[in-house]
Coordinates of C-alpha atoms and ligand atoms in Angstrom, one line a residue:
X273 CA -0.6 -11.5 23.9
X274 CA 1.4 -9.6 26.5
X275 CA 5.0 -8.6 26.0
X276 CA 7.9 -7.8 28.5
X277 CA 8.5 -4.7 26.2
X278 CA 6.3 -1.7 27.1
X279 CA 3.9 -1.5 24.1
X280 CA 1.2 1.1 24.2
X281 CA -2.3 -0.3 23.6
X282 CA -2.7 2.2 20.7
X283 CA 0.5 1.1 19.0
X284 CA 0.0 -0.2 15.4
X285 CA 2.9 -2.5 16.1
X286 CA 1.6 -4.9 18.7
X287 CA 2.9 -8.4 19.4
X288 CA 0.0 -9.5 17.1
X289 CA 1.6 -7.7 14.1
X290 CA 5.5 -8.0 13.6
X291 CA 5.8 -6.1 10.3
X292 CA 9.1 -6.2 8.3
X293 CA 10.9 -3.2 6.9
X294 CA 14.4 -1.9 5.9
X295 CA 16.2 0.6 8.1
X296 CA 19.4 2.5 8.5
X297 CA 20.7 4.7 11.4
X298 CA 22.9 7.6 12.0
X299 CA 25.5 5.3 13.4
X300 CA 25.3 2.8 10.6
X301 CA 24.2 3.9 7.1
X302 CA 23.9 0.3 5.7
X303 CA 20.4 -0.7 4.8
X304 CA 19.2 -3.8 6.7
X305 CA 16.1 -5.7 7.6
X306 CA 14.1 -4.9 10.8
X307 CA 10.8 -5.5 12.4
X308 CA 8.6 -2.8 14.1
X309 CA 7.5 -3.6 17.7
X310 CA 5.8 -0.9 19.9
X311 CA 8.0 2.2 19.7
X312 CA 11.1 0.2 18.6
X313 CA 12.7 -1.4 15.6
X314 CA 14.5 -4.7 16.1
X315 CA 17.5 -4.6 13.8
X316 CA 17.5 -8.2 12.5
X317 CA 21.1 -8.1 11.3
X318 CA 22.3 -7.1 14.8
X319 CA 19.9 -9.6 16.4
X320 CA 21.1 -12.4 14.1
X321 CA 24.8 -11.6 14.7
X322 CA 24.2 -11.5 18.5
X323 CA 22.9 -15.1 18.4
X324 CA 19.2 -14.1 18.5
X325 CA 18.1 -17.0 16.2
X326 CA 20.3 -19.6 17.9
X327 CA 17.2 -21.2 19.4
X328 CA 15.8 -22.2 16.0
X329 CA 18.2 -23.8 13.6
X330 CA 15.6 -23.7 10.7
X331 CA 15.9 -19.9 10.9
X332 CA 19.5 -19.7 11.9
X333 CA 20.6 -21.5 8.7
X334 CA 19.0 -18.7 6.6
X335 CA 20.5 -15.9 8.8
X336 CA 22.3 -14.4 5.7
X337 CA 19.0 -12.9 4.6
X338 CA 19.1 -10.6 7.6
X339 CA 22.2 -8.9 6.2
X340 CA 20.6 -8.2 2.8
X341 CA 19.9 -4.6 1.8
X342 CA 16.2 -5.4 1.0
X343 CA 13.6 -8.0 2.1
X344 CA 13.6 -9.8 -1.3
X345 CA 15.8 -12.7 -0.1
X346 CA 13.6 -13.1 3.0
X347 CA 10.4 -12.9 0.9
X348 CA 11.8 -15.5 -1.5
X349 CA 12.1 -18.1 1.3
X350 CA 8.3 -18.5 1.2
X351 CA 5.3 -18.3 3.5
X352 CA 6.0 -21.3 5.7
X353 CA 9.4 -19.6 6.6
X354 CA 7.7 -16.2 7.2
X355 CA 5.2 -17.9 9.5
X356 CA 7.9 -19.6 11.5
X357 CA 10.0 -16.4 11.7
X358 CA 7.0 -14.3 12.9
X359 CA 6.0 -16.8 15.5
X360 CA 9.6 -17.1 16.7
X361 CA 9.9 -13.3 17.1
X362 CA 6.5 -13.2 18.9
X363 CA 7.9 -15.8 21.3
X364 CA 11.1 -13.7 21.8
X365 CA 9.0 -10.7 22.9
X366 CA 6.3 -12.6 24.8
X367 CA 6.0 -11.8 28.5
X368 CA 6.6 -15.5 29.3
X369 CA 9.3 -15.9 26.6
X370 CA 11.2 -19.2 26.7
X371 CA 14.1 -17.3 25.1
X372 CA 14.7 -14.7 27.8
X373 CA 18.5 -15.0 27.6
X374 CA 18.5 -14.1 24.0
X375 CA 17.2 -10.5 24.3
X376 CA 15.0 -9.8 27.3
X377 CA 17.9 -10.5 29.8
X378 CA 20.7 -9.5 27.4
X379 CA 21.2 -5.8 28.0
X380 CA 24.1 -5.7 25.6
X381 CA 22.1 -7.1 22.7
X382 CA 19.1 -4.9 23.6
X383 CA 21.2 -1.8 23.3
X384 CA 22.6 -2.7 19.9
X385 CA 19.5 -4.4 18.3
X386 CA 16.5 -2.7 19.8
X387 CA 16.4 0.9 18.4
X388 CA 13.9 3.6 19.1
X389 CA 11.7 4.0 15.9
X390 CA 12.3 7.7 16.0
X391 CA 16.0 7.1 15.5
X392 CA 15.8 4.9 12.4
X393 CA 15.4 5.9 8.7
X394 CA 13.1 3.7 6.7
X395 CA 13.8 2.7 3.1
X396 CA 11.9 0.9 0.4
X397 CA 11.3 -2.5 1.9
X398 CA 11.8 -4.5 -1.3
X399 CA 13.6 -4.0 -4.7
X400 CA 10.5 -3.7 -6.9
X401 CA 10.9 -5.3 -10.3
X402 CA 7.4 -4.7 -11.7
X403 CA 4.4 -2.7 -10.4
X404 CA 0.8 -3.4 -11.6
X405 CA -2.1 -1.2 -10.6
X406 CA -5.5 -2.7 -10.5
X407 CA -8.9 -1.0 -10.4
X408 CA -10.8 -3.4 -8.0
X409 CA -12.5 -0.7 -5.9
X410 CA -16.1 -1.0 -7.3
X411 CA -17.5 2.1 -5.6
X412 CA -14.5 4.1 -6.9
X413 CA -14.9 2.8 -10.5
X414 CA -18.7 3.5 -10.2
X415 CA -18.1 7.1 -8.8
X416 CA -15.6 7.9 -11.5
X417 CA -17.7 6.3 -14.2
X418 CA -20.7 8.5 -13.1
X419 CA -18.5 11.6 -13.5
X420 CA -17.6 10.6 -17.1
X421 CA -20.6 8.6 -18.4
X422 CA -23.5 9.0 -16.0
X423 CA -24.8 6.4 -13.5
X424 CA -26.5 4.2 -16.2
X425 CA -23.2 3.4 -18.0
X426 CA -20.8 4.0 -15.0
X427 CA -19.4 0.5 -15.0
X428 CA -18.2 -1.0 -18.3
X429 CA -19.7 -4.4 -19.1
X430 CA -16.3 -6.1 -18.5
X431 CA -15.9 -4.7 -15.0
X432 CA -17.6 -7.5 -13.1
X433 CA -15.9 -10.2 -15.2
X434 CA -12.2 -9.3 -15.0
X435 CA -10.0 -7.3 -12.6
X436 CA -9.1 -4.3 -14.7
X437 CA -5.5 -3.1 -14.4
X438 CA -2.6 -1.5 -16.2
X439 CA 1.2 -2.1 -15.9
X440 CA 2.6 0.8 -13.8
X441 CA 6.0 2.2 -13.2
X442 CA 8.2 0.6 -10.6
X443 CA 11.1 3.1 -10.7
X444 CA 9.0 5.9 -9.2
X445 CA 7.7 3.9 -6.2
X446 CA 9.0 5.7 -3.1
X447 CA 8.9 5.2 0.6
X448 CA 6.7 7.2 2.9
X449 CA 8.1 10.7 3.6
X450 CA 9.5 11.2 0.2
X451 CA 8.3 14.6 -1.2
X452 CA 6.3 14.6 -4.5
X453 CA 6.9 17.4 -7.0
X454 CA 3.8 18.6 -8.9
X455 CA 4.3 17.5 -12.5
X456 CA 4.0 19.3 -15.7
X457 CA 2.1 17.9 -18.7
X458 CA -0.3 18.5 -21.5
X459 CA -3.8 19.4 -20.5
X460 CA -6.9 20.7 -22.3
X461 CA -7.6 23.9 -20.4
X462 CA -11.2 24.0 -21.7
X463 CA -12.2 20.4 -22.6
X464 CA -15.3 21.7 -24.5
X465 CA -13.5 24.1 -26.8
X466 CA -12.8 23.2 -30.5
X467 CA -10.3 22.5 -31.9
X468 CA -8.7 20.5 -29.1
X469 CA -5.3 22.1 -28.6
X470 CA -3.5 21.2 -25.3
X471 CA -1.5 23.6 -23.2
X472 CA 1.8 22.6 -21.5
X473 CA 1.4 23.6 -17.8
X474 CA 1.9 22.4 -14.2
X475 CA -0.9 20.0 -13.2
X476 CA -3.9 21.8 -11.8
X477 CA -5.8 18.8 -10.6
X478 CA -3.3 16.9 -8.6
X479 CA -4.9 14.1 -6.5
X480 CA -4.4 11.1 -4.3
X481 CA -5.5 7.5 -4.6
X482 CA -5.9 5.5 -1.4
X483 CA -4.9 2.0 -2.2
X484 CA -3.5 -1.2 -0.6
X485 CA -0.3 -2.6 -2.0
X486 CA 0.7 -6.2 -2.0
X487 CA 4.2 -7.7 -2.3
X488 CA 4.6 -11.0 -4.2
X489 CA 6.8 -13.7 -2.8
X490 CA 7.9 -16.8 -4.8
X491 CA 6.8 -16.1 -8.3
X492 CA 5.7 -18.4 -11.1
X493 CA 7.6 -19.6 -14.2
X494 CA 6.8 -17.9 -17.5
X495 CA 4.1 -20.0 -19.1
X496 CA 2.7 -21.3 -15.8
X497 CA -0.3 -19.4 -14.4
X498 CA -0.9 -19.2 -10.6
X499 CA -4.2 -21.0 -9.8
X500 CA -6.6 -18.8 -7.8
X501 CA -6.7 -21.4 -5.0
X502 CA -2.8 -21.4 -4.7
X503 CA -2.4 -17.6 -5.0
X504 CA -2.3 -17.0 -1.2
X505 CA 1.1 -18.8 -1.1
X506 CA 2.5 -16.0 -3.2
X507 CA 1.6 -13.1 -0.9
X508 CA 4.5 -11.8 1.2
X509 CA 2.5 -9.0 2.7
X510 CA 0.7 -5.7 2.4
X511 CA 1.5 -2.0 2.6
X512 CA -0.5 1.3 2.3
X513 CA -0.2 2.9 -1.1
X514 CA -0.9 6.4 -2.4
X515 CA -0.9 6.4 -6.2
X516 CA -0.6 10.2 -6.9
X517 CA -2.6 11.2 -9.9
X518 CA -2.6 14.1 -12.3
X519 CA -6.3 14.1 -13.3
X520 CA -6.1 16.8 -16.0
X521 CA -3.1 15.2 -17.7
X522 CA -4.8 11.8 -17.5
X523 CA -8.0 13.1 -19.2
X524 CA -6.1 14.1 -22.3
X525 CA -3.7 11.2 -22.5
X526 CA -5.4 8.0 -21.4
X527 CA -7.4 6.8 -24.4
X528 CA -6.7 4.3 -25.9
X529 CA -3.8 2.8 -24.1
X530 CA -4.4 3.9 -20.5
X531 CA -2.7 6.3 -18.0
X532 CA 0.9 7.1 -18.6
X533 CA 2.6 10.3 -17.4
X534 CA -0.4 11.2 -15.2
X535 CA 0.6 8.2 -13.0
X536 CA 4.3 7.7 -13.4
X537 CA 5.1 10.8 -11.3
X538 CA 5.2 8.8 -8.2
X539 CA 3.6 6.1 -6.0
X540 CA 4.2 6.2 -2.2
X541 CA 4.1 3.2 0.1
X542 CA 4.3 2.7 3.8
X543 CA 7.6 1.3 5.0
X544 CA 6.5 -1.7 7.1
X545 CA 5.2 -4.8 5.3
X546 CA 2.4 -6.5 7.3
X547 CA 2.9 -10.2 6.6
X548 CA 0.1 -12.2 4.9
X549 CA 0.0 -14.3 8.0
X550 CA -0.6 -11.4 10.3
X551 CA -3.7 -10.5 8.2
X552 CA -5.2 -14.1 8.2
X553 CA -7.4 -13.2 11.2
X554 CA -8.9 -10.2 9.3
X555 CA -10.2 -12.0 6.2
X556 CA -13.8 -11.1 5.3
X557 CA -16.2 -10.9 2.4
X558 CA -15.8 -8.1 -0.2
X559 CA -18.5 -6.6 -2.4
X560 CA -20.7 -9.4 -3.8
X561 CA -20.2 -10.1 -7.5
X562 CA -23.5 -11.0 -9.2
X563 CA -21.8 -11.9 -12.5
X564 CA -21.1 -15.5 -13.3
X565 CA -17.3 -15.2 -13.5
X566 CA -15.0 -17.5 -15.4
X567 CA -13.8 -20.6 -13.7
X568 CA -10.2 -19.5 -13.3
X569 CA -11.4 -16.6 -11.1
X570 CA -13.7 -18.6 -8.9
X571 CA -12.3 -18.9 -5.4
X572 CA -12.8 -21.7 -2.8
X573 CA -13.8 -19.2 -0.2
X574 CA -15.8 -15.9 -0.1
X575 CA -13.8 -14.7 2.9
X576 CA -10.9 -13.4 0.8
X577 CA -10.9 -9.7 1.3
X578 CA -9.2 -7.8 4.2
X579 CA -10.9 -5.8 6.9
X580 CA -8.6 -2.8 7.4
X581 CA -9.9 0.6 8.7
X582 CA -8.3 3.3 6.5
X583 CA -8.2 7.1 6.9
X584 CA -6.8 10.0 4.9
X585 CA -5.6 13.2 6.6
X586 CA -4.7 16.4 4.7
X587 CA -2.2 18.6 6.5
X588 CA -1.9 22.2 5.2
X589 CA 1.4 24.1 5.1
X590 CA 0.7 25.7 8.5
X591 CA 0.4 22.2 10.1
X592 CA -3.4 22.1 10.4
X593 CA -4.7 18.6 10.0
X594 CA -8.1 17.4 8.7
X595 CA -9.3 13.9 8.3
X596 CA -11.0 14.0 4.9
X597 CA -12.0 10.4 4.4
X598 CA -12.6 7.1 6.4
X599 CA -13.1 3.8 4.6
X600 CA -12.3 0.1 4.6
X601 CA -10.3 -2.2 2.4
X602 CA -13.1 -4.7 2.1
X603 CA -14.6 -2.2 -0.5
X604 CA -13.1 -4.2 -3.3
X605 CA -14.8 -6.5 -5.9
X606 CA -11.8 -8.6 -6.5
X607 CA -9.4 -10.3 -4.0
X608 CA -5.6 -10.5 -4.3
X609 CA -5.8 -14.2 -5.3
X610 CA -8.2 -13.3 -8.1
X611 CA -6.0 -10.4 -9.2
X612 CA -2.9 -12.7 -9.3
X613 CA -4.8 -15.5 -11.1
X614 CA -5.9 -13.0 -13.8
X615 CA -2.5 -11.4 -14.0
X616 CA -0.8 -14.7 -14.7
X617 CA -3.6 -16.5 -16.7
X618 CA -1.6 -15.7 -19.9
X619 CA 1.5 -17.3 -18.4
X620 CA 2.9 -13.9 -17.4
X621 CA 5.5 -14.4 -14.6
X622 CA 5.3 -12.6 -11.3
X623 CA 8.5 -12.4 -9.4
X624 CA 9.4 -11.9 -5.7
X625 CA 9.3 -8.2 -5.0
X626 CA 6.7 -7.3 -7.5
X627 CA 4.2 -4.8 -6.2
X628 CA 0.4 -5.0 -7.0
X629 CA -1.9 -2.0 -6.2
X630 CA -5.6 -2.8 -5.4
X631 CA -7.0 0.3 -7.1
X632 CA -8.6 3.2 -5.3
X633 CA -10.6 2.1 -2.3
X634 CA -13.9 4.1 -1.7
X635 CA -17.0 3.3 0.2
X636 CA -20.5 4.0 -1.0
X637 CA -21.2 7.0 1.3
X638 CA -20.0 10.6 1.3
X639 CA -16.8 10.9 3.4
X640 CA -15.6 7.4 2.4
X641 CA -14.0 8.3 -0.9
X642 CA -10.4 7.3 -1.7
X643 CA -9.7 10.3 -4.0
X644 CA -10.4 14.0 -4.0
X645 CA -11.8 13.6 -7.6
X646 CA -14.7 11.6 -6.1
X647 CA -15.2 13.7 -3.0
X648 CA -15.4 17.0 -4.9
X649 CA -17.4 15.3 -7.7
X650 CA -14.9 16.2 -10.3
X651 CA -14.0 19.6 -8.8
X652 CA -17.6 20.8 -8.3
X653 CA -17.9 20.5 -4.5
X654 CA -15.5 22.0 -2.0
X655 CA -13.7 20.1 0.8
X656 CA -13.7 22.3 3.9
X657 CA -10.6 22.0 6.1
X658 CA -10.5 22.6 9.8
X659 CA -8.6 25.8 9.6
X660 CA -11.2 27.3 7.2
X661 CA -9.2 26.7 4.0
X662 CA -10.9 24.9 1.0
X663 CA -9.6 22.4 -1.4
X664 CA -10.8 20.8 -4.7
X665 CA -7.4 19.2 -5.4
X666 CA -4.0 19.4 -3.7
X667 CA -2.0 22.6 -3.2
X668 CA 1.7 22.9 -3.1
X669 CA 2.8 22.5 0.6
X670 CA 0.0 20.1 1.4
X671 CA 0.9 16.8 3.1
X672 CA -1.3 13.7 2.7
X673 CA -1.1 11.0 5.4
X674 CA -2.9 7.7 4.9
X675 CA -3.2 5.5 8.0
X676 CA -4.5 1.9 8.3
X677 CA -5.2 -0.6 11.0
X678 CA -6.9 -3.9 11.7
X679 CA -7.9 -5.4 15.0
X680 CA -8.5 -3.8 18.4
X681 CA -6.6 -1.7 20.9
X682 CA -3.9 -3.7 22.6
X683 CA -3.6 -6.1 19.7
X684 CA -3.6 -3.8 16.7
X685 CA -2.2 -5.0 13.4
X686 CA -1.4 -1.6 12.0
X687 CA 0.3 -0.3 8.9
X688 CA 1.6 2.9 10.4
X689 CA 1.3 5.5 7.7
X690 CA 2.3 6.6 4.3
X691 CA 2.8 10.4 3.8
X692 CA 4.0 12.7 1.1
X693 CA 4.3 16.5 0.8
X694 CA 3.6 18.3 -2.5
X695 CA 6.5 20.5 -3.7
X696 CA 6.0 23.4 -6.1
X697 CA 6.6 22.5 -9.8
X698 CA 9.9 23.0 -11.5
X699 CA 10.1 26.0 -13.9
X700 CA 9.7 24.3 -17.3
X701 CA 8.2 27.3 -19.0
X702 CA 11.3 28.2 -21.1
Ligands
LIG1017 C1 24.3 -11.2 24.6 O1 24.5 -10.5 23.4 C2 25.8 -10.4 23.0 C3 25.8 -9.6 21.7 O2 25.5 -8.3 22.0 C4 26.4 -11.8 22.7 O3 27.7 -11.7 22.4 C5 26.2 -12.6 24.0 O4 26.6 -13.9 23.7 C6 24.8 -12.6 24.5 N1 24.7 -13.3 25.7 C7 23.9 -14.4 25.9 C8 23.9 -14.9 27.3 O5 23.3 -14.9 25.0
LIG1018 C1 -14.4 -2.6 -21.2 O1 -15.6 -2.6 -22.0 C2 -15.7 -1.3 -22.6 C3 -17.1 -1.2 -23.2 O2 -17.4 -2.4 -23.8 C4 -14.6 -1.0 -23.5 O3 -14.7 0.3 -24.1 C5 -13.3 -1.0 -22.7 O4 -12.2 -0.9 -23.6 C6 -13.2 -2.3 -22.0 N1 -12.1 -2.2 -21.1 C7 -11.2 -3.1 -20.9 C8 -10.2 -2.8 -19.9 O5 -11.2 -4.1 -21.5
LIG1019 C1 -6.9 23.7 12.8 O1 -7.2 25.0 12.8 C2 -8.4 25.3 13.6 C3 -8.8 26.8 13.4 O2 -7.6 27.6 13.5 C4 -8.2 24.9 15.0 O3 -9.3 25.2 15.8 C5 -7.8 23.5 15.1 O4 -7.5 23.1 16.4 C6 -6.6 23.2 14.2 N1 -6.4 21.8 14.2 C7 -5.2 21.2 14.1 C8 -5.1 19.7 14.2 O5 -4.2 21.9 14.0
LIG1020 C1 -21.9 -15.6 -9.3 C2 -20.5 -15.6 -9.1 O1 -19.7 -16.3 -9.6 N1 -20.1 -14.6 -8.2 C3 -18.7 -14.5 -7.8 C4 -18.4 -13.0 -7.8 O2 -17.1 -12.8 -7.3 C5 -17.0 -13.2 -6.0 C6 -15.6 -12.9 -5.4 O3 -15.4 -11.5 -5.7 C7 -17.2 -14.7 -5.9 O4 -17.1 -15.2 -4.6 C8 -18.5 -15.1 -6.4 O5 -18.7 -16.5 -6.5

């Protein structure tokens, strides 16, 4: 697909993508929807007000959603609408566009609606009502299980029968670029010492979790589960997600009710939501599941995972960058439809704007881990950085950047990146 707009072949935001986000600018501080295309954002409010959707009445009649502060209203219109909208915007930017008068040949609208990405500020794309974090990365679950229980008992008997998850915290989900402050908490300085008395201290094992996030569109009524075969209709799109984790705090607090303050410190997501439709071409098989799973989790297709190349960079305070991991989002045992079918099997209602996390994505080989806990084998092995520094866990001033892309040069369906810099802890010692 060629465009009249100059789009670099290495751009994550090719014509094959058309991801949606929320922006503001120095000239106009009001949050508003946009798409990313090449090195530009198309301000959808300005585009709609300039008559950009006049060639399709089925979109034009919903133009009010392009003046919302979030993408929730747009997401709530459902997947058939998202499909029409994406195809329309692709046709507006196509080299042989039938709508040249709308944007390509309208210098005045181009100057107000087509904004260099470097000049826009991104915001959280949706207002997030609820956030649920799954644990579908089988290699991650196995690696972490080995550290705590040894390889023979690494996976719990329930692991291959249900997508394990906990209800997370929506209020501390932040957009890429937001700094993350090292938390304080209770830790057992020496886990082997008796009696077990915790110390109150800044986290010493602050870590990342490379995940994919999924935004729900069009929820279900309380009491009406979403069938696994219909769950795809409830996927608005995907983002990269870094679920920051305080490992030492988690170890002391998480039995029996699961992680709490070790995880509520913050969750970072990439700003551009890649629509479910843009990912249709990249569906593939995940990790085979040898267990005979319950009928409500059985899918009509095995090609239900996503083939997205993922990378983690660690940038030290002096600006030196090291890629510490490369993996792929097909390293999951459970698909999004299975996660949604399980989440709602009790009748629990998902709502437009809810965020689901996949769980940490790790491959089976060294160098494909989605967390430092795994890569350092619980802090025993050192990660060497390209400037000679060493890490077991994150230091203050470190920046973590996660990138993700599907497809090939010239037609990349990319996620851009999610980044966050670790700030020194507050002084809570008094
Ligand atoms: C060009 O865009 C402006 C808004 O910037 C709009 O008022 C005008 O009608 C457009 N021209 C055409 C030919 O569509
Ligand atoms: C999974 O099974 C293990 C062992 O039987 C049990 O300890 C654990 O609580 C179960 N976990 C969940 C999430 O049900
Ligand atoms: C990192 O530091 C090393 C050693 O000083 C240098 O060779 C390398 O080019 C640096 N890389 C980056 C990306 O800054
Ligand atoms: C035997 C069996 O039911 N295996 C299932 C395991 O889970 C995958 C999806 O993750 C299903 O496709 C298999 O049918």
